[in-house]
Coordinates of C-alpha atoms and ligand atoms in Angstrom, one line a residue:
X46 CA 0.0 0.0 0.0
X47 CA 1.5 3.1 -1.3
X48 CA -1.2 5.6 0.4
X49 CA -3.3 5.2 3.4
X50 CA -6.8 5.7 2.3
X51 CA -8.4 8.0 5.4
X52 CA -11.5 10.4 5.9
X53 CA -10.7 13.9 6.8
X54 CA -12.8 16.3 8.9
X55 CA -12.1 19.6 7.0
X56 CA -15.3 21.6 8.4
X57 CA -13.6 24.9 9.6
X58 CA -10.2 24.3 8.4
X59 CA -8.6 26.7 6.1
X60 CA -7.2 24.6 2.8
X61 CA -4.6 26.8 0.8
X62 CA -5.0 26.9 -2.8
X63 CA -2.5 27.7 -5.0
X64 CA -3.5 28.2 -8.7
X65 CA -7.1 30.1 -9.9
X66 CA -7.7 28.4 -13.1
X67 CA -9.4 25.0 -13.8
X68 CA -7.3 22.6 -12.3
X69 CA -7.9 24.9 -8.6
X70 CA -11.1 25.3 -9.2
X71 CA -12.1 21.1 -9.5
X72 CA -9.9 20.9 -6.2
X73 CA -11.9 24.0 -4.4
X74 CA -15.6 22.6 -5.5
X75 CA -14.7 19.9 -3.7
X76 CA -12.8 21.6 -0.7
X77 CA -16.1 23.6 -0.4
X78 CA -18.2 20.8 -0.6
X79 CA -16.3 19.4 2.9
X80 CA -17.2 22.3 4.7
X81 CA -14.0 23.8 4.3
X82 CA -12.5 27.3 4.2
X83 CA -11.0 27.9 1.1
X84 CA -8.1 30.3 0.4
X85 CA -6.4 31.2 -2.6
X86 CA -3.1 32.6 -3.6
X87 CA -3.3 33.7 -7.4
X88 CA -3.1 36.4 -9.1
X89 CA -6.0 35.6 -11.6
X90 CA -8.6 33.7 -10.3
X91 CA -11.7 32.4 -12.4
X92 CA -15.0 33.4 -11.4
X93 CA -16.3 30.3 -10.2
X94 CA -13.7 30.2 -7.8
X95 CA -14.2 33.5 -6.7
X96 CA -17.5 32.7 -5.6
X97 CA -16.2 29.6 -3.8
X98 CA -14.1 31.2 -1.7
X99 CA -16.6 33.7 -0.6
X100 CA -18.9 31.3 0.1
X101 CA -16.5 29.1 2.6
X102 CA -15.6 32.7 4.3
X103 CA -12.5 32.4 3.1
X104 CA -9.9 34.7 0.6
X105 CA -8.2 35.7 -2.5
X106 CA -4.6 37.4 -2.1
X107 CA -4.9 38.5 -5.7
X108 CA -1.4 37.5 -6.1
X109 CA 1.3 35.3 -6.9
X110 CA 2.2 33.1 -3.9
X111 CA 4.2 34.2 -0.6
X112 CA 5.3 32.1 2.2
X113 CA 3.2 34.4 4.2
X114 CA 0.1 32.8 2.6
X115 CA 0.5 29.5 4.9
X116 CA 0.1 31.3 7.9
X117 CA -2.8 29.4 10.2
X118 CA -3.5 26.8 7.3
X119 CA -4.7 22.6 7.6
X120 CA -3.7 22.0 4.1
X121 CA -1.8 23.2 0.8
X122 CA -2.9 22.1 -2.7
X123 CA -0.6 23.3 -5.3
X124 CA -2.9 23.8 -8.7
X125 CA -0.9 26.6 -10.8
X126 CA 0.2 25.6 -14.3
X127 CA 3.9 25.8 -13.6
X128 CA 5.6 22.5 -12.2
X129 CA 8.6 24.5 -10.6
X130 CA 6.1 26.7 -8.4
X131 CA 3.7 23.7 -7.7
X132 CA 7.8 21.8 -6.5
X133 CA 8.6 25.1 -4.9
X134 CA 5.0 26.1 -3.0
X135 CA 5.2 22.4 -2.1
X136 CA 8.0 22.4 -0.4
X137 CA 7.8 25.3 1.8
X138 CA 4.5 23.9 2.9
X139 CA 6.3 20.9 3.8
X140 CA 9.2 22.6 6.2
X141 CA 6.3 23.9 8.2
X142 CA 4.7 20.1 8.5
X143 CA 2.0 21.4 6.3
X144 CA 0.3 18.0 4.5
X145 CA 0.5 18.7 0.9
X146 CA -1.4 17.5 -2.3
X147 CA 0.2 18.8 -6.1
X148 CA -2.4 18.0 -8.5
X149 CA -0.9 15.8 -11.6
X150 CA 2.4 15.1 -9.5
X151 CA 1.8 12.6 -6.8
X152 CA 5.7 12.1 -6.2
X153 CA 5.8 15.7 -5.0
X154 CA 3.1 16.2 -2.2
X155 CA 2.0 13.8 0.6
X156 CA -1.7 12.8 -0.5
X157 CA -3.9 12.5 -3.7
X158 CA -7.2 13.0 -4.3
X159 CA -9.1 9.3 -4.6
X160 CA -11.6 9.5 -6.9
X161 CA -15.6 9.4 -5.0
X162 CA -19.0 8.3 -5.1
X163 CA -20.7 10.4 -2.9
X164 CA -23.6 8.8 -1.0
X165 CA -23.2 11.0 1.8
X166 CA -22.7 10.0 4.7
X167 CA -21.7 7.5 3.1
X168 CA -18.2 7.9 0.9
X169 CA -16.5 5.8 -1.3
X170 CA -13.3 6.1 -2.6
X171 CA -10.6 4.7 -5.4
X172 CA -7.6 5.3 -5.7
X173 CA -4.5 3.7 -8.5
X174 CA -2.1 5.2 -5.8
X175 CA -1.4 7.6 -8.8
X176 CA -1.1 4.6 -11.2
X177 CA -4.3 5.5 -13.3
X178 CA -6.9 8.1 -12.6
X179 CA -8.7 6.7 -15.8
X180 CA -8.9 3.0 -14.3
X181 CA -9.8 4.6 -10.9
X182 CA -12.7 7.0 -12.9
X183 CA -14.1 4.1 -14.5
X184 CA -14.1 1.5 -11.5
X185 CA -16.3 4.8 -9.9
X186 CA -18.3 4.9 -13.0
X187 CA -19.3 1.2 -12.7
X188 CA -19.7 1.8 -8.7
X189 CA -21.9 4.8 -9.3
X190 CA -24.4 2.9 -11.4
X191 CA -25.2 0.2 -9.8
X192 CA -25.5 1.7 -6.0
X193 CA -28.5 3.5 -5.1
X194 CA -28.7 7.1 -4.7
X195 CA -30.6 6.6 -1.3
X196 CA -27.8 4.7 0.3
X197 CA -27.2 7.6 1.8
X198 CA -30.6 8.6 3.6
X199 CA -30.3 4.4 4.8
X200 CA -26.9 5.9 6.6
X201 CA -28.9 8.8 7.8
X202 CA -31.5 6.7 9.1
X203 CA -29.3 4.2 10.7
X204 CA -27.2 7.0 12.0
X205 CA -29.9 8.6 13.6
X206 CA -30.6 5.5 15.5
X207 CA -27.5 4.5 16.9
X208 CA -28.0 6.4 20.3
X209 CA -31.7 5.2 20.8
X210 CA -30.2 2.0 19.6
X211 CA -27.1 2.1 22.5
X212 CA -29.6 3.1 25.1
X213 CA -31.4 -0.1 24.6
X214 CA -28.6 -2.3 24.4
X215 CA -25.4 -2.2 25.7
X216 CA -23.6 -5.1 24.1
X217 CA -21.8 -4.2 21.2
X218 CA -21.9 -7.4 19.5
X219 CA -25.5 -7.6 20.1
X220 CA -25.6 -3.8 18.2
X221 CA -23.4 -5.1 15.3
X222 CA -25.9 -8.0 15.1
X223 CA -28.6 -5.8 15.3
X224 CA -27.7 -3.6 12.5
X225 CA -26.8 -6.7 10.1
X226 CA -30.5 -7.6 10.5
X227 CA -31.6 -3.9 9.9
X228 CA -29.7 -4.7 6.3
X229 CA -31.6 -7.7 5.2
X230 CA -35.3 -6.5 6.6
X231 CA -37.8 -4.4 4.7
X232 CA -36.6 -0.9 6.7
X233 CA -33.9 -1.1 3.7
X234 CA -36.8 -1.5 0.7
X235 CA -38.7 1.2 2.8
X236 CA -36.0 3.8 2.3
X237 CA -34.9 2.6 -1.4
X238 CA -38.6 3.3 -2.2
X239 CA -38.6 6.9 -0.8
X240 CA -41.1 6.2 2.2
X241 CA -38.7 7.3 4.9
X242 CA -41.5 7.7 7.5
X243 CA -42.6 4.1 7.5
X244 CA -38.7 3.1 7.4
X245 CA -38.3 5.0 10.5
X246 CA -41.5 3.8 12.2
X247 CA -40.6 -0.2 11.2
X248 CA -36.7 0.5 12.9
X249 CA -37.8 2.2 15.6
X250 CA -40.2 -0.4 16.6
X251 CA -37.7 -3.2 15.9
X252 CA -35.4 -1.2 18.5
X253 CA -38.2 -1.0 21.2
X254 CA -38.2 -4.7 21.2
X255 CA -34.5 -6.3 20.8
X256 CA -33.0 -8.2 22.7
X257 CA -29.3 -8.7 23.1
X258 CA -29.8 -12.1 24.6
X259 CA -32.0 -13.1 21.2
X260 CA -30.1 -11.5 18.5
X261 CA -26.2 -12.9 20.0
X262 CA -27.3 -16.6 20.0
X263 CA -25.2 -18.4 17.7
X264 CA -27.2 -20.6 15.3
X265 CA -26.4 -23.6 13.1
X266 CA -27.8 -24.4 9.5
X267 CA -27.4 -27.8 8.8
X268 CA -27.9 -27.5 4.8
X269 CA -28.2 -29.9 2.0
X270 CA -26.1 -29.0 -1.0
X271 CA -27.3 -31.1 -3.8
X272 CA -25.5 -33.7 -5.5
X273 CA -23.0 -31.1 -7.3
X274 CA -24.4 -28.6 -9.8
X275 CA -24.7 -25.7 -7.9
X276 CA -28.4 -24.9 -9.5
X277 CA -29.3 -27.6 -7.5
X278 CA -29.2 -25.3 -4.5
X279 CA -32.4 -24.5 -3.0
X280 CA -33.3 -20.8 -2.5
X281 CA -32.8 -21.1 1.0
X282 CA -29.9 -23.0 1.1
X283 CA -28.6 -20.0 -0.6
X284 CA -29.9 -17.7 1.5
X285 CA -28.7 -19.1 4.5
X286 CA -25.3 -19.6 3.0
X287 CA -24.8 -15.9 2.6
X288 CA -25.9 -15.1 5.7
X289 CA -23.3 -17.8 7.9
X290 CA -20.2 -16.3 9.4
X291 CA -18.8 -19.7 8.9
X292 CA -19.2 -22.4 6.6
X293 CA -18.1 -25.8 7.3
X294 CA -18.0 -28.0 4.2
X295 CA -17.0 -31.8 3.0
X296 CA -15.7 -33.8 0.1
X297 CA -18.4 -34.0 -1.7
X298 CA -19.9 -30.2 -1.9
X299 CA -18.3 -28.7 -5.3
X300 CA -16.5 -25.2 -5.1
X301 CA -18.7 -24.1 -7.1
X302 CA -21.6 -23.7 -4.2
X303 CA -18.7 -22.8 -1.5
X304 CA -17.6 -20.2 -3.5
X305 CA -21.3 -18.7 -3.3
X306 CA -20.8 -17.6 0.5
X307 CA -19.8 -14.5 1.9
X308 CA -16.4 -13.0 1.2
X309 CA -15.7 -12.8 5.0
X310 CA -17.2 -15.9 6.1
X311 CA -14.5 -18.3 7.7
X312 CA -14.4 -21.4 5.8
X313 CA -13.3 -25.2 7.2
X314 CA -12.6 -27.9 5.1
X315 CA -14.1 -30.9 7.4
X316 CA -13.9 -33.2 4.4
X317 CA -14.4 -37.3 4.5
X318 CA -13.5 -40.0 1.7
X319 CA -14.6 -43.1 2.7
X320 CA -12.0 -44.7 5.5
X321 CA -10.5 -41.8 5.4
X322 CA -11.6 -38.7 8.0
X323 CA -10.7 -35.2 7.4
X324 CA -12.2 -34.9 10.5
X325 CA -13.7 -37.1 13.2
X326 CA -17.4 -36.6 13.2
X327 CA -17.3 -36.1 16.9
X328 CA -14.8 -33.2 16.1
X329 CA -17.3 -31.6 13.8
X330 CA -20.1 -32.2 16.3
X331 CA -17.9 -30.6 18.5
X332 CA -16.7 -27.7 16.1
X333 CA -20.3 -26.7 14.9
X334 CA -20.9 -25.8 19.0
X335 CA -17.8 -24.1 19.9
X336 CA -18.6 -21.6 16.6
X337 CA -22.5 -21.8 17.9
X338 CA -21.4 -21.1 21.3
X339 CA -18.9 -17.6 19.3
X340 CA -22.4 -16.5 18.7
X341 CA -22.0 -17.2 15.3
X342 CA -24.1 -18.2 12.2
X343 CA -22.8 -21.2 11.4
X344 CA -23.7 -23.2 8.0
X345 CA -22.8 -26.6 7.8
X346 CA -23.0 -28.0 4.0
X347 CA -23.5 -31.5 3.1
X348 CA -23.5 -33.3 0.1
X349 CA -27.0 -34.4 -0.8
X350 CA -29.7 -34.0 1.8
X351 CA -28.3 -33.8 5.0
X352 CA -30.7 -36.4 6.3
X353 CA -29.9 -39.3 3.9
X354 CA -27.0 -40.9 4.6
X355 CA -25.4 -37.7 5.6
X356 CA -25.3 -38.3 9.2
X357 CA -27.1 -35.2 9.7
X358 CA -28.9 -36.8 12.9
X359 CA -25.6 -37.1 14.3
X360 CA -24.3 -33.4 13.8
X361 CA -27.9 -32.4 15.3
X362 CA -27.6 -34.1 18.4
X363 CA -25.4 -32.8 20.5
X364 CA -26.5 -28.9 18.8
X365 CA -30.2 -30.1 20.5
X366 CA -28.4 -31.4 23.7
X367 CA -26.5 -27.8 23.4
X368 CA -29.7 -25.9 23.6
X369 CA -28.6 -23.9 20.3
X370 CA -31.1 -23.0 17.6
X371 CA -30.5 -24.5 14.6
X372 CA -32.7 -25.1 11.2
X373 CA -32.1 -28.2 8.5
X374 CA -32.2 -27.6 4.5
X375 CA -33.3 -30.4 2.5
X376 CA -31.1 -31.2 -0.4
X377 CA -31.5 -33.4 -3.6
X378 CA -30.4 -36.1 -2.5
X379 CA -27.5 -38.3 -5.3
X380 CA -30.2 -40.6 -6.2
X381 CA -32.7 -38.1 -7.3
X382 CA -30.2 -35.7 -8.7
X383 CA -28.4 -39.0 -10.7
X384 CA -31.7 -40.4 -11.6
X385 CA -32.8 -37.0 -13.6
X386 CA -29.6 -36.1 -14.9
X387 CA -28.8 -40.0 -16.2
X388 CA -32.7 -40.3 -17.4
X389 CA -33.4 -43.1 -15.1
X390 CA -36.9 -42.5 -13.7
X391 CA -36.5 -44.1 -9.6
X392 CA -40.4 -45.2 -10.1
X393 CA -42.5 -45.9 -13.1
X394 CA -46.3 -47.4 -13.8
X395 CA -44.7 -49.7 -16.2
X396 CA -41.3 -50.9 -14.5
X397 CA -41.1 -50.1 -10.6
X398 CA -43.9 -49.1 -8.1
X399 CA -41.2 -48.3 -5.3
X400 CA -38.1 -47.2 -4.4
X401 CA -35.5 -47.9 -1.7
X402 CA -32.6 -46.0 -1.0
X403 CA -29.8 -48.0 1.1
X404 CA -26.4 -47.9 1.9
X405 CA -23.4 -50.2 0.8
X406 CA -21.0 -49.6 3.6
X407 CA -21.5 -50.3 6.8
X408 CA -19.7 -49.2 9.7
X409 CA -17.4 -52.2 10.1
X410 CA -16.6 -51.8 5.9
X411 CA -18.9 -55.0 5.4
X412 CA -21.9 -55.1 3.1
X413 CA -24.2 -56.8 5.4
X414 CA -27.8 -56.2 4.2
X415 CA -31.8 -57.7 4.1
X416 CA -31.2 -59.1 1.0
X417 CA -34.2 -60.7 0.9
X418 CA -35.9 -57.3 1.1
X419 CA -34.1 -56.4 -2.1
X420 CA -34.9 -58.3 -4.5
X421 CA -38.6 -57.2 -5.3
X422 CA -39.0 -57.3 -9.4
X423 CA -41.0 -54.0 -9.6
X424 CA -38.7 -52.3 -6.7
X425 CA -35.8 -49.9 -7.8
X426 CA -33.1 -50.4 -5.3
X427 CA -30.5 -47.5 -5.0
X428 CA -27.3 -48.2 -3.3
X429 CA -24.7 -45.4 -1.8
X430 CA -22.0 -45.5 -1.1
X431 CA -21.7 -48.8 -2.9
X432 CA -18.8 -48.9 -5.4
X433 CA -16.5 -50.9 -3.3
X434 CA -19.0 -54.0 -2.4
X435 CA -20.6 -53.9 -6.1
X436 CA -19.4 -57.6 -7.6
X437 CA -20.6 -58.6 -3.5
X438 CA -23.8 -56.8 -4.5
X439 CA -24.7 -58.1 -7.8
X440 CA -24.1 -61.5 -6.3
X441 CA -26.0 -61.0 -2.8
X442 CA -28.9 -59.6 -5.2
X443 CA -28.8 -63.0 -7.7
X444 CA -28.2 -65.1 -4.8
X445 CA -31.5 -64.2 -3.3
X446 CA -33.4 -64.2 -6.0
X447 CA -33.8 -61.4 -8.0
X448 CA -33.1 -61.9 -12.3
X449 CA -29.1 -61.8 -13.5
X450 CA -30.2 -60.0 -16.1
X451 CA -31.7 -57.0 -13.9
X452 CA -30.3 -53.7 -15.6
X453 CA -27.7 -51.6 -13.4
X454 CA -26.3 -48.3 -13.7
X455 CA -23.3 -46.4 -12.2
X456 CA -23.3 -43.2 -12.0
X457 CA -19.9 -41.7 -11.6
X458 CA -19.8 -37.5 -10.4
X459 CA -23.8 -37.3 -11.3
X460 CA -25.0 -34.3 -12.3
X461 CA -21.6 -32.1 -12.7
X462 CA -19.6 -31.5 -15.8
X463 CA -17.9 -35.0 -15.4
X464 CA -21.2 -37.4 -14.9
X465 CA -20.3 -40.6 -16.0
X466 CA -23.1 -43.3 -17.0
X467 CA -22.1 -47.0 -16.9
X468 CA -25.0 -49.7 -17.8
X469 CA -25.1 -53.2 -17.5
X470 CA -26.6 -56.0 -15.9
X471 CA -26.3 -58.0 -12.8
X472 CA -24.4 -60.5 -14.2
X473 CA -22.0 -58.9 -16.3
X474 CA -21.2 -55.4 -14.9
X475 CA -18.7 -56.0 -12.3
X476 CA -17.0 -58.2 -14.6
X477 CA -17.5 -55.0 -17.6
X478 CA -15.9 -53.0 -15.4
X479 CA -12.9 -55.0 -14.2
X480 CA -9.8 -52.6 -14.2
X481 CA -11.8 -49.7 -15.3
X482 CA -11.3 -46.2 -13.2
X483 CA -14.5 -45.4 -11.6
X484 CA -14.2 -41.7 -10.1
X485 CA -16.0 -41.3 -7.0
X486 CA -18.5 -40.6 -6.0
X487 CA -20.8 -43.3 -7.7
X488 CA -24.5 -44.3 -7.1
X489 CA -25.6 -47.4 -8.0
X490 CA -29.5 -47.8 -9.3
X491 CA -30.6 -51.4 -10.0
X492 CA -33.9 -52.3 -11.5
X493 CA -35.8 -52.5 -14.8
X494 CA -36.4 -48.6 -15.1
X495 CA -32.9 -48.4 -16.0
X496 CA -33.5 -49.9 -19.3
X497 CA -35.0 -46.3 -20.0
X498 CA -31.9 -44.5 -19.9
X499 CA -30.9 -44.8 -23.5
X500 CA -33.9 -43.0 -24.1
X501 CA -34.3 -40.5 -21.6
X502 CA -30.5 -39.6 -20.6
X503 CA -30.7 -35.9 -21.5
X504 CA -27.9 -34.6 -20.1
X505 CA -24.5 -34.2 -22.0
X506 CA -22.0 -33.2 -20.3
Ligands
SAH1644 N1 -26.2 -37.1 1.9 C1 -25.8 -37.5 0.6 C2 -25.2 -38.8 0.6 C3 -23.9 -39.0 1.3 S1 -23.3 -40.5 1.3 C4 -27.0 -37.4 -0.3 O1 -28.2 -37.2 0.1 O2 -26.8 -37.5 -1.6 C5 -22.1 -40.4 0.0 C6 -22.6 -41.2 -1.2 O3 -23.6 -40.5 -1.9 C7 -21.5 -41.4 -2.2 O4 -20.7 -42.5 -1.9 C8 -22.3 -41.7 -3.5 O5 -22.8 -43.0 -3.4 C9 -23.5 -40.8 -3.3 N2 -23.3 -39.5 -4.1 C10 -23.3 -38.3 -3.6 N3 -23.1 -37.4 -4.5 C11 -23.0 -38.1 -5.7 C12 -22.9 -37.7 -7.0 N4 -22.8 -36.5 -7.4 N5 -22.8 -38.7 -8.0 C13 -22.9 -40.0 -7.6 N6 -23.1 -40.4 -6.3 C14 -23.1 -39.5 -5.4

């Protein structure tokens, strides 16, 4: 950083101008417009200018500069045409400790002018540090246009409120919190939309009743992600990930949806591949408190639906033990994300009138299931987590009855960029697929409605 951006309280002060034509005038429009006193040494000085200076109760020497000039002055801009006077004004100013801007030169004074979108109160400025005014002019151009010309009555508003605001609560996290919600509730449409009154009416009343105890509760959202394509997100899910002050996420949610929370929020990897933790889940259990407990928002994303296979019930428990608030996002869950992107409808009239969804892994790493229970000719059976015990699978499945020439599908990374679709049959696919690279993760959907995918896989990815 080259310059220390900073906000200056001019009311009052007298700003010394050197220079009366253009160039001084730009510099004192905006000296004027911060309440300062404007003086200027020149000896011709443009109209405009004139009339600046009177108006900040300032004066005009009428002449060429003197050192006597800087005599009870804040500040010294040098604006004449002539780069030796601008070096020489300058540094004079500068053996008396005066601050010193020379317009066009940043090498010779000790601040530049940023360029500003004025929303007053509320300021913004750009600066290149003197590399390009044009890049900085156009980054304000873009800034100007897409911010709201009332942004500024919001500060007003908000400003005017901070006392009542302090006198009702004391905390200042509790304030901080306060204010966030201010931003996402309708006081902000109220004052966008002109209708001050009813903005200051709704934020009044919303001050008579908060509560510090209420608004610094940490929370948790346990939130389903999808399967991997981020438009799989649910509105809220999205909602609730902008809004989290940290966002705790695992292997299988795509950077694509972490990317989509806030700049600031404080993101942990807490990632699992099968037999091999990131994290222990107790850890995570243990993590989603202590940021809970930090009064935080805390959003933990899970592949899927956090309540299918996701051990979701798990994270919950010991946030219910905890006493913490906490809400639960459904997600689409693999196989319905797989299913639709692969064109493998999980029921149909003509092929299955149910569905099961079960998993392939067990805690122990065995594949110990009701086989029985899953052989049903009109049931489509969907295994997670599966991949692994698949040849143990088809077998199980034959063994207990059901046809070897079921069809089965893998789907590999459903429904991003890099789905994979393998078909096959009981019998045959784990031999098909003998010393073939399967990326994870992979679903596996058994039953006739598979035989539809030729026909109904849409998705090309
Ligand atoms: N809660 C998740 C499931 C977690 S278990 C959900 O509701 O989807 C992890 C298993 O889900 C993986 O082993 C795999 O079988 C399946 N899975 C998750 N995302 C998948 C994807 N994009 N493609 C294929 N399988 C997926």
């Amino acid at each position: 950083m080259d310059f220390l951006p900073i906000s200056w309280r001019l009311q009052g002060k007298v700003a010394l101008l050197a220079g009366g034509g253009e160039v001084a005038l730009r510099k004192g429009r905006l000296l004027h417009r911060s309440g300062a006193v404007v003086n200027v040494a020149a000896p011709n000085v443009c109209d405009e200018l004139r009339d600046i200076v009177v108006q900040s109760g300032g004066s005009c020497v009428d002449r060429a500069f003197a050192s006597a000039d800087l005599d009870g002055v804040a500040l010294v801009i040098c604006a004449t045409d002539d780069r030796d006077t601008n070096a020489q004004i300058a540094g004079l100013a500068q053996q008396r400790g005066l601050p010193v801007n020379v317009v066009d030169d940043p090498s010779l004074g000790d601040f530049i002018f940023p360029a500003i979108v004025d929303r007053s109160p509320v300021l913004i400025s750009i600066s290149s540090s003197g590399a390009s005014p044009v890049l900085a002019r156009k980054l304000r151009a873009q800034l100007e246009s897409s911010l709201p010309a009332r942004w500024g009555r919001l500060a007003d508003l908000m400003a005017r409120f901070r006392q009542p605001l302090k006198e009702k609560l004391d905390n200042i996290g509790a304030r901080r919190l306060f204010w966030e919600q201010t931003l996402d509730s309708p006081v902000v449409e109220k004052v966008l939309a002109g209708k001050d009154s009813e903005a200051e009416a709704m934020l009044a009343a919303a001050i008579e009743s908060a509560d510090a105890a209420t608004l610094s509760r940490g929370e948790v959202y346990l939130v389903g992600a999808g399967p991997g394509d981020p438009d799989l997100l649910t509105f809220r899910a999205l909602r609730l990930l902008q809004k989290a002050d940290v966002v705790l996420y695992d292997r299988l949610v795509g950077k694509g949806i972490v990317d989509l929370a806030r700049r600031d929020a404080e993101l942990v990897y807490v990632g699992k591949a099968r037999d091999k933790h990131a994290l222990p889940q107790d850890n995570i259990n243990e993590l989603l408190v202590h940021y809970a407990k930090q009064g935080k928002k805390v959003c933990r994303l899970k592949g899927g639906d956090p309540f299918i296979f996701g051990r979701g019930g798990e994270e919950i428990d010991l946030i219910v033990a905890e006493g913490i608030d906490f809400q639960v996002v459904p997600g689409i869950t693999a196989a319905s994300g797989c299913a639709s992107y692969a064109g493998i409808p999980l029921t149909h009239r003509d092929h299955a009138q149910s569905v099961r969804f079960v998993t392939g892994h067990r805690k122990d790493g065995s594949v110990d299931l009701d086989w029985e229970h899953l052989v049903s000719e009109t049931e489509t059976v969907v295994f997670y987590m599966g991949l692994v015990g698949l040849r143990q699978i088809c077998s199980q499945l034959i063994a207990h009855g059901r046809a070897g020439d079921t069809p089965i599908a893998l789907v590999s990374r459903g429904t991003t960029n890099l789905q994979e679709v393998i078909t096959g049959t009981l019998n045959q696919l784990p031999d098909d697929i003998e010393g073939r690279e399967i990326h994870a993760p992979t679903l596996i959907i058994v039953g006739s409605v598979v035989s539809l995918h030729p026909r109904f896989g849409w998705f090309k990815p």
